Coordinates of C-alpha atoms in Angstrom, one line a residue:
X953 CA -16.2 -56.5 -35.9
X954 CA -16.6 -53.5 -37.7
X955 CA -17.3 -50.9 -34.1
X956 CA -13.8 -53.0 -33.1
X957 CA -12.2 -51.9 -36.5
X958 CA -13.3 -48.1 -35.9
X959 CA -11.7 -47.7 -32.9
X960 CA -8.2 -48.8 -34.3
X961 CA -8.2 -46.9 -37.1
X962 CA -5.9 -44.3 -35.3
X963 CA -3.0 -47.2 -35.1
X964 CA -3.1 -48.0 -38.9
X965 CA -2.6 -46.1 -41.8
X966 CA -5.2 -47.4 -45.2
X967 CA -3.1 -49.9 -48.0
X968 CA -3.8 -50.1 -51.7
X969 CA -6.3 -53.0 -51.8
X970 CA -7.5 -55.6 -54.5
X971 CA -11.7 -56.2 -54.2
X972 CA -11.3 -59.5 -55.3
X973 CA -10.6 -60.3 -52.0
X974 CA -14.1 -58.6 -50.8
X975 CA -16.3 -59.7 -52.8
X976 CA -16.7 -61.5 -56.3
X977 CA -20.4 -60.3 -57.1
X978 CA -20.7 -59.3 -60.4
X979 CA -22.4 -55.9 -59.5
X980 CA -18.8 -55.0 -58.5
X981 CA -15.9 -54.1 -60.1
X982 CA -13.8 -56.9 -62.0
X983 CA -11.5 -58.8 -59.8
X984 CA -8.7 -58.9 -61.8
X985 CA -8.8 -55.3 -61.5
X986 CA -6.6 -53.6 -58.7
X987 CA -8.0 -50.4 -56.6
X988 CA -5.1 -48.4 -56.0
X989 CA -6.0 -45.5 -53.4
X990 CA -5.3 -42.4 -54.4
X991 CA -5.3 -38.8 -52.8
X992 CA -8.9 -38.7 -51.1
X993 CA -9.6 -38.3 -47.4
X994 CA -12.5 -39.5 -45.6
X995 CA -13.8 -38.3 -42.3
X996 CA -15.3 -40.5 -39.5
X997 CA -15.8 -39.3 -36.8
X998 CA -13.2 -37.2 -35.5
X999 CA -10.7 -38.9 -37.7
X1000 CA -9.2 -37.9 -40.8
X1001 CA -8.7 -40.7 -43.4
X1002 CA -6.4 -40.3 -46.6
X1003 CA -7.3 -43.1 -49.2
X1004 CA -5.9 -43.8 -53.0
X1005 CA -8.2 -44.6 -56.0
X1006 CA -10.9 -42.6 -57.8
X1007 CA -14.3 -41.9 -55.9
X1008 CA -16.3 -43.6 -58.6
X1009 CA -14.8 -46.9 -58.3
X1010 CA -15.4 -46.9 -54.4
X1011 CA -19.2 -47.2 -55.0
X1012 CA -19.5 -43.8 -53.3
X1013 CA -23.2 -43.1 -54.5
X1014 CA -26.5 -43.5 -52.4
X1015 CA -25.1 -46.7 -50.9
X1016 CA -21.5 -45.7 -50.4
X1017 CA -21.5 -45.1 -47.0
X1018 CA -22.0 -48.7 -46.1
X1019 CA -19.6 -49.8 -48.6
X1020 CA -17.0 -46.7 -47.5
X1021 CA -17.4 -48.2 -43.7
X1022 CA -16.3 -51.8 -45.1
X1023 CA -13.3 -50.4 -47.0
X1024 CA -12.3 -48.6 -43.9
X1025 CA -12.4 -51.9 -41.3
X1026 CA -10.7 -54.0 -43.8
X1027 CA -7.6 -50.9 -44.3
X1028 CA -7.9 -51.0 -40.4
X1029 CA -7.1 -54.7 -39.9
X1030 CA -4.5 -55.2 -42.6
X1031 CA -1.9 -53.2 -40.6
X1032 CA -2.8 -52.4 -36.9
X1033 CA 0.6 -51.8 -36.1
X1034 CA 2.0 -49.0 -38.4
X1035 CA 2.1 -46.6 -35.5
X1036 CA 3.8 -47.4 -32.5
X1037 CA 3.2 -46.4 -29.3
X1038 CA 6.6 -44.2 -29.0
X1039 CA 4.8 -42.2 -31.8
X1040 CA 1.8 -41.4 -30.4
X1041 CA 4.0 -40.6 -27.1
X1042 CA 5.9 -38.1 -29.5
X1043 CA 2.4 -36.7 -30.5
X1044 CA 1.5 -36.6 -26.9
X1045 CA 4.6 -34.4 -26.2
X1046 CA 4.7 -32.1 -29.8
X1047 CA 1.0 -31.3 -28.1
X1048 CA 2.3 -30.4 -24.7
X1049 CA 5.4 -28.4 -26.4
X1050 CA 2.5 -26.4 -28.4
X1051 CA 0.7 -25.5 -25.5
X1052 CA 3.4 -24.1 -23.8
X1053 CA 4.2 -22.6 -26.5
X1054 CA 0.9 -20.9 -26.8
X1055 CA 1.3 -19.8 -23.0
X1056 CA 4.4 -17.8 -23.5
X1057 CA 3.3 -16.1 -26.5
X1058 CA 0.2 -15.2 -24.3
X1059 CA 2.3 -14.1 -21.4
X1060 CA 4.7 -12.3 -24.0
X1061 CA 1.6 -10.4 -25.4
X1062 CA 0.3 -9.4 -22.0
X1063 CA 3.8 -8.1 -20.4
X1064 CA 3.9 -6.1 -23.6
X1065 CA 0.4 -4.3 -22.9
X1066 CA 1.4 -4.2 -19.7
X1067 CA 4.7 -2.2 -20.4
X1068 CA 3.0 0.1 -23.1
X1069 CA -0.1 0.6 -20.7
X1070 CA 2.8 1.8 -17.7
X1071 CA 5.1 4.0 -20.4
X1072 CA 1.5 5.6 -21.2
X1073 CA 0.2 6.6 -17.9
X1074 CA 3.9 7.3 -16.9
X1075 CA 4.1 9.9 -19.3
X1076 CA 1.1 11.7 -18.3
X1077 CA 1.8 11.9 -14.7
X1078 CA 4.8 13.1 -14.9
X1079 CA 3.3 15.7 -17.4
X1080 CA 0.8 16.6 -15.0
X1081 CA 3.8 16.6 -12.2
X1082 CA 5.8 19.2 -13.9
X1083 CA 2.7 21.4 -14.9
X1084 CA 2.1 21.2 -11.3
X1085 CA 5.0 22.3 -9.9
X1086 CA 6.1 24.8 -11.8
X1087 CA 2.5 26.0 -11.0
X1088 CA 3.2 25.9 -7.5
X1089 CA 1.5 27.4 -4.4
X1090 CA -2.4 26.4 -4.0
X1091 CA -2.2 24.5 -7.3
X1092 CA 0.5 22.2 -6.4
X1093 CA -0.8 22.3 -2.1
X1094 CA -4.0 21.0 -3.5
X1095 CA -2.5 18.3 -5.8
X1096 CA -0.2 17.3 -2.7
X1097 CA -3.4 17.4 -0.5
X1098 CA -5.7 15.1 -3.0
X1099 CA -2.5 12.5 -3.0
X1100 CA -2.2 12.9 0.5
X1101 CA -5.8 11.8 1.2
X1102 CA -5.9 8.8 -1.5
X1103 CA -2.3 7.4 -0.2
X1104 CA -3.7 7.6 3.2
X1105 CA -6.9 5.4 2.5
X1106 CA -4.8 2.5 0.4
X1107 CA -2.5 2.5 3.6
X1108 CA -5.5 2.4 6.5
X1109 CA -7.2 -0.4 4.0
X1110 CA -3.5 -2.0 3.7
X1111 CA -3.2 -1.8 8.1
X1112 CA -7.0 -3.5 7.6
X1113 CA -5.8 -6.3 5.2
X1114 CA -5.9 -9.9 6.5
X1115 CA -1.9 -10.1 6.4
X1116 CA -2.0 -7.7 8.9
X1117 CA -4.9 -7.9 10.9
X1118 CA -4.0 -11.9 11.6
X1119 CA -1.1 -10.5 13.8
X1120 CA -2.6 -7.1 15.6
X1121 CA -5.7 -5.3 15.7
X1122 CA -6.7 -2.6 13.2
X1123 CA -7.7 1.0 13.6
X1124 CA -11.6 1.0 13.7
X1125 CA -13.0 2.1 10.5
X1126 CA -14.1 5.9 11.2
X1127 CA -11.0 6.3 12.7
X1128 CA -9.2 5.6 9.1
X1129 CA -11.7 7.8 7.8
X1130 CA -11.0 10.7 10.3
X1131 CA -7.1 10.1 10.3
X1132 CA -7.2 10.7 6.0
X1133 CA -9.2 13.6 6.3
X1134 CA -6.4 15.2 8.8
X1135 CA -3.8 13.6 6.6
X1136 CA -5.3 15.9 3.4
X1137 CA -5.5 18.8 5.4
X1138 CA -1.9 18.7 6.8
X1139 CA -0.6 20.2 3.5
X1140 CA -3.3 23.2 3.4
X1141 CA -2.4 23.7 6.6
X1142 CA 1.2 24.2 6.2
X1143 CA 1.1 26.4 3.2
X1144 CA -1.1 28.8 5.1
X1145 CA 0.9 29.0 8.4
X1146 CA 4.0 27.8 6.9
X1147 CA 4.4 25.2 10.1
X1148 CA 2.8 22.1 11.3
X1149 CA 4.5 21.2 14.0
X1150 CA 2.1 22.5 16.7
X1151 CA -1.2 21.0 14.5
X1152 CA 0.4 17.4 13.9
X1153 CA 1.0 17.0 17.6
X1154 CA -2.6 18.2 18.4
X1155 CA -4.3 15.9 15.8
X1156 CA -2.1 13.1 17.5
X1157 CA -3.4 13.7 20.9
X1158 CA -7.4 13.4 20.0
X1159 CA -6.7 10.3 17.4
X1160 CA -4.7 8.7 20.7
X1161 CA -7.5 9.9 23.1
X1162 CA -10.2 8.4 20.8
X1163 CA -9.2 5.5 20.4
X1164 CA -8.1 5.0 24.1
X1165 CA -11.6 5.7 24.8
X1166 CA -13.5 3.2 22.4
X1167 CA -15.9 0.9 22.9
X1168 CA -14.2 -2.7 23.9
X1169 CA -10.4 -3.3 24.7
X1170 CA -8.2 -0.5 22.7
X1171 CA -4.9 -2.3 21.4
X1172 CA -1.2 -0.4 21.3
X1173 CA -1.6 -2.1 17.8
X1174 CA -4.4 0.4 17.0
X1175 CA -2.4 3.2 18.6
X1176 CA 1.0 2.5 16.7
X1177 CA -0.8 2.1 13.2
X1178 CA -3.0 5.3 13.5
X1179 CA -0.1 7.3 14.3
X1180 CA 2.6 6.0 11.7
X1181 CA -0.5 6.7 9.4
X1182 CA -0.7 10.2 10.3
X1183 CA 3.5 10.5 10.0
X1184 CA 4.3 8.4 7.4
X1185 CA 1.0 9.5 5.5
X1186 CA 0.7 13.2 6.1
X1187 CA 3.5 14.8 7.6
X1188 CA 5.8 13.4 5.7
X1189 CA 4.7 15.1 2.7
X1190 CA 4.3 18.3 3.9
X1191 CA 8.0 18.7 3.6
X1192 CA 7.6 19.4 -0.3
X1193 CA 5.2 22.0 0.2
X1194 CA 7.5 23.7 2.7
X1195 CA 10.4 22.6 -0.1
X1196 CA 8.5 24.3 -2.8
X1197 CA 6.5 27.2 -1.6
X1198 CA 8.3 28.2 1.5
X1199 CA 12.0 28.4 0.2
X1200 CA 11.0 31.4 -1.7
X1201 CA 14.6 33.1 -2.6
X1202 CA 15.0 34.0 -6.2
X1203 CA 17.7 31.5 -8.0
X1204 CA 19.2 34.3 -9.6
X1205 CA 22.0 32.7 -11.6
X1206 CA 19.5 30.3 -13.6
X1207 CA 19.0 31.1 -16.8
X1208 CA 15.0 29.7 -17.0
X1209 CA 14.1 33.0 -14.8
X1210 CA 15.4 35.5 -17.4
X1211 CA 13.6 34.1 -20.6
X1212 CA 10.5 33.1 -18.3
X1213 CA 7.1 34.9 -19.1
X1214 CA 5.9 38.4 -17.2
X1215 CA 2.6 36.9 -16.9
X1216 CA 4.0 33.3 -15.6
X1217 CA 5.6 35.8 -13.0
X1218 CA 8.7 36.2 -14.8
X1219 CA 12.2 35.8 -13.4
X1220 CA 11.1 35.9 -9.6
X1221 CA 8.8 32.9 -10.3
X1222 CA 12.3 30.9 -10.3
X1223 CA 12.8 30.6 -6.6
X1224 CA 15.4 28.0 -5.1
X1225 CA 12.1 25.9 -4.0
X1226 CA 11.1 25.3 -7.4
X1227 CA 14.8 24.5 -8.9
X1228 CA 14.9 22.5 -5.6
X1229 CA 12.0 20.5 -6.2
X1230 CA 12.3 20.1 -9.8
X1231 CA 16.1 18.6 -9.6
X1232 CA 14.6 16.2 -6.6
X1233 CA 11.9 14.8 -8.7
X1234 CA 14.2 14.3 -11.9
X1235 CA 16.8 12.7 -9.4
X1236 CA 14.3 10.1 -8.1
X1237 CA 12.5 9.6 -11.3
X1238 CA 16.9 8.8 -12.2
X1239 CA 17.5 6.7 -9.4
X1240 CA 14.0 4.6 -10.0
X1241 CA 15.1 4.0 -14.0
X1242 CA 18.5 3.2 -13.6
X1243 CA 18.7 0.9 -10.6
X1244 CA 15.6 -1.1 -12.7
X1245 CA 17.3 -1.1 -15.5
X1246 CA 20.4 -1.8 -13.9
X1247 CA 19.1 -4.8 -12.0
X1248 CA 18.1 -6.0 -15.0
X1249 CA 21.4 -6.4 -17.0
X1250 CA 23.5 -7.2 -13.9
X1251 CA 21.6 -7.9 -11.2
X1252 CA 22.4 -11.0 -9.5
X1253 CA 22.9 -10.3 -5.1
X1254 CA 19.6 -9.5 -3.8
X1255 CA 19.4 -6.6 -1.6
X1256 CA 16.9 -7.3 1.4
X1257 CA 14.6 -10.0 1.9
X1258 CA 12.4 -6.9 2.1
X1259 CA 11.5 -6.2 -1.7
X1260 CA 13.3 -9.7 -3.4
X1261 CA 13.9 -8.5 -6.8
X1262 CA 16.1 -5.5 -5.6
X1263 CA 19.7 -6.3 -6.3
X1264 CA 22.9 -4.4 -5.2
X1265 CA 24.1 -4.1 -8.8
X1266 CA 20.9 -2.3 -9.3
X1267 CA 20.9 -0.3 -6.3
X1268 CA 24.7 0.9 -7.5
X1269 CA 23.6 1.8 -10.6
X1270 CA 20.6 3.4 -9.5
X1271 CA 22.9 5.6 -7.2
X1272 CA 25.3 6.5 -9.8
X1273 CA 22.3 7.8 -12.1
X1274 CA 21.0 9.8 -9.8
X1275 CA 24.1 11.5 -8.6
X1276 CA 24.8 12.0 -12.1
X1277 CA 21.1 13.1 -12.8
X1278 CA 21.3 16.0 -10.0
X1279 CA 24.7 17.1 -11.3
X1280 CA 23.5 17.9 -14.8
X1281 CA 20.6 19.5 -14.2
X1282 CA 22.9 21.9 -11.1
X1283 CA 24.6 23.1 -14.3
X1284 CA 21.9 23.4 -16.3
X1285 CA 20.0 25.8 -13.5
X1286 CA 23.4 26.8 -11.7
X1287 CA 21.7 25.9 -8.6
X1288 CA 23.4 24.7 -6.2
X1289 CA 26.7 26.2 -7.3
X1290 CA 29.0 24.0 -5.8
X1291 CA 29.7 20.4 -7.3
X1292 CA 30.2 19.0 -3.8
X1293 CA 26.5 20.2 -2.6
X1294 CA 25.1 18.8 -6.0
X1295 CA 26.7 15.4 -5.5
X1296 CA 25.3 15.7 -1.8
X1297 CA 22.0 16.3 -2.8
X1298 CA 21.6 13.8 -5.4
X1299 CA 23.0 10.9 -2.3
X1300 CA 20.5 12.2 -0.5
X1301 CA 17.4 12.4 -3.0
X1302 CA 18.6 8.3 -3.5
X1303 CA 19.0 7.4 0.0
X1304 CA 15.5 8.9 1.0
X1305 CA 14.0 7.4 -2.2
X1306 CA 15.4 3.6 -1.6
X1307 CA 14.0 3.9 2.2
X1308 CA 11.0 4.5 1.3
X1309 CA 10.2 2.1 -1.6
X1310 CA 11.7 0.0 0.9
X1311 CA 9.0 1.2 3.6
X1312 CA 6.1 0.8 1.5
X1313 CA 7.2 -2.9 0.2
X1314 CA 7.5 -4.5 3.8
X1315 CA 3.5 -3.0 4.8
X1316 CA 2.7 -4.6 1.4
X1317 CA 4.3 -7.7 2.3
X1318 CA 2.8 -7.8 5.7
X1319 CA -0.4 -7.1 4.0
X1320 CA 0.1 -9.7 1.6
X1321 CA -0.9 -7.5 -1.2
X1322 CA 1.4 -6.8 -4.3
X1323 CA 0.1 -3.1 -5.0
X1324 CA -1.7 -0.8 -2.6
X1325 CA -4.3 -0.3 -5.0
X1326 CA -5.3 -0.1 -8.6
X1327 CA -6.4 3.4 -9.0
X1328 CA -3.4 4.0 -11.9
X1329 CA -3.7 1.2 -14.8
X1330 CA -0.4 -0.2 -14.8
X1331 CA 1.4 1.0 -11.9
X1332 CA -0.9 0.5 -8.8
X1333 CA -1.9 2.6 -6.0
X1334 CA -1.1 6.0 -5.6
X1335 CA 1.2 4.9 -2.3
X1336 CA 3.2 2.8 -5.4
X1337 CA 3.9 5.4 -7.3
X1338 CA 5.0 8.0 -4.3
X1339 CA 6.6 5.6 -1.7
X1340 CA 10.0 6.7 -3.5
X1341 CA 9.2 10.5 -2.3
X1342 CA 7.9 9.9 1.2
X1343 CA 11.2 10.4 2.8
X1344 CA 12.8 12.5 -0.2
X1345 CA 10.9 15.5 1.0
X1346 CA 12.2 15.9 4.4
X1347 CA 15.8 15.2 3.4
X1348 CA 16.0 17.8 0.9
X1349 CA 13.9 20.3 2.4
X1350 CA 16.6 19.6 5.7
X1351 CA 19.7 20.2 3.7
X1352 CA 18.8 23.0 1.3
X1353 CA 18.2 24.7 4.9
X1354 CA 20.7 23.8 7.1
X1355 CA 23.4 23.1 5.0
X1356 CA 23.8 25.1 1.8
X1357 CA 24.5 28.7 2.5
X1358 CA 22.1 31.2 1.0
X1359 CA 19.7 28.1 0.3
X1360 CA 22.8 27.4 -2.3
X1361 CA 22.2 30.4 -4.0

């Protein structure tokens, strides 16, 4: 009777009791006299018992325990029923609601490191970016080259991936290998003959024979991957180092040249390539910023199935920012002079920049993959943080050339 009392004692709650009713051996109190239960709790087990009365008078000395247990069976049969079941559902549920309430805090705390982890590492990229190119020449070739060779083994690993490889066959594995090591040296190349055309098409040729002449049954799914690789992965960017380094006309109206340094190379180290390429990246860094923070306070029509959490609202936003972005800073270099060819260029640095964020998001998506890599903490692969300027490159290089007079000048 007493186990079968221990059990309940989470339905009851203890009553004052009179000891006359327990036991009328003289050794114990007086019956006539009351016990009223004061302020003392009692543990048993994992329960947490509250009783009235002083200590002294509950015989709580060498033999208390057996006397405490009989106290605590009668409290737990006078009133079985104080607590409902609907209150023990509401306990259920205030235990559920705490929980979750736990889980968002934890989620909170995490997106926060998360976010301070991205601002940190954004910060010093684009440190390093800007040191970069106003470096220029080998310094920035060789920093194009080293991101040129990683992006191009995240995208040979992504073509490998199982979202991929369930609907074609991969590259074989040396061929990756080779392909990045041609990808690298496409930008080394260019900045030492100035063209590429002639080498890209004769790098294509032995990657197509090779594989054409593997062991087993070559695939056109081989062929077409290895060779968007080598365009999407190395020619493509070779267009900045033509943009930077081979545009080499003095932007004489800026102001930068005048005040800059004799032993930085002074007022002729402002050339049109660098104000080029430094308005570019400011206008994509723009168009990245706004249309996220644009999607967030109004985005609500998703733009392609493609990358879901693009909006329009974001996208027009984004757009506007950049224009905007590539305006300022025409004034602020007086390069390009006109506000037409400013406006232009900053369309174009957002076009090129959307179509390849766009690019990089359906291979990841094929892949099944949500970043390329993880070799920057917080933002991914490298092919994450330079999908946006894939396709930037080409278009700019294309329009300070053909279309703006005297490179603008």
């Amino acid at each position: 009777m007493a186990t079968t009392s221990y059990f309940q004692l989470h339905r009851c709650s203890p009553i004052p009791l009179s000891l006359s009713s327990r036991c009328s051996c003289p050794c114990r109190p007086s019956p006539s006299k009351t016990l009223v239960l004061t302020r003392h709790r009692a543990k048993l087990g994992h329960l947490d018992l509250l009783f009235d009365g002083n200590r002294r008078a509950l015989g709580l000395g060498q033999n208390g325990a057996l006397a405490s247990r009989r106290l605590i069976a009668v409290a737990a049969r006078a009133e079985p029923e104080r607590l409902s079941e609907d209150n023990a559902h509401q306990e259920v549920h205030k235990g559920h609601k705490l929980s979750m309430n736990e889980d968002a805090v934890s989620e909170h705390q995490q997106k926060a490191s998360q976010l301070k982890k991205r601002i940190f590492f954004g910060l010093g990229i684009g440190l390093s970016v800007g040191i970069v190119v106003l470096a220029g020449g080998w310094v920035f070739t060789a920093a194009v080259a080293a991101a040129v060779f990683v992006g191009a083994r995240e995208y040979f690993e992504l073509v490998r991936s199982h979202g991929i490889t369930a609907g074609m066959t991969p590259p074989p594995r040396y061929v990756s290998r080779v392909c990045s090591v041609i990808c690298a040296l496409m930008p080394l190349v260019t900045l030492y003959r100035g063209q590429i055309d002639v080498s890209v098409t004769s790098a294509a040729f032995f990657v197509a024979m090779a594989l054409l002449l593997q062991r087993g049954n070559p695939r056109f799914a081989q062929l077409s991957s290895t060779m968007f690789g080598l365009f999407y992965c190395g020619y493509l960017p070779c267009f900045w180092v033509k943009l930077r380094c081979g545009l080499a006309a003095p932007a004489l109206n800026t102001s930068f040249g005048s005040a800059w340094p004799i032993l930085l190379g002074g007022q002729a180290h402002w050339t049109v390539g660098l104000v080029a390429t430094l308005i570019s990246f400011s206008s994509i860094i723009a168009a990245d910023t706004y249309a996220f923070l644009g999607g967030k306070a109004f985005g609500r029509t998703p733009l392609t199935t493609v990358s879901p959490k693009k909006t329009w609202e974001g996208t027009i936003v984004g757009l506007g920012g950049c224009i905007a972005t590539s305006v300022v800073l025409s004034r602020i270099f007086c390069w390009p002079k006109s506000l037409l060819s400013a406006m232009a260029f900053g369309f174009l640095n957002f076009f090129g920049s959307v179509f390849g964020d766009l690019t990089e998001s359906m291979i990841k998506r094929d892949a099944g993959v949500k970043d390329s890599g993880s070799l920057i903490p917080g933002h991914g692969g490298i092919l994450d943080r330079v999908d946006s300027y894939m396709f930037t490159g080409a278009l700019a290089y294309s329009f300070v050339k053909t279309f703006l007079p005297l490179y603008g000048v």
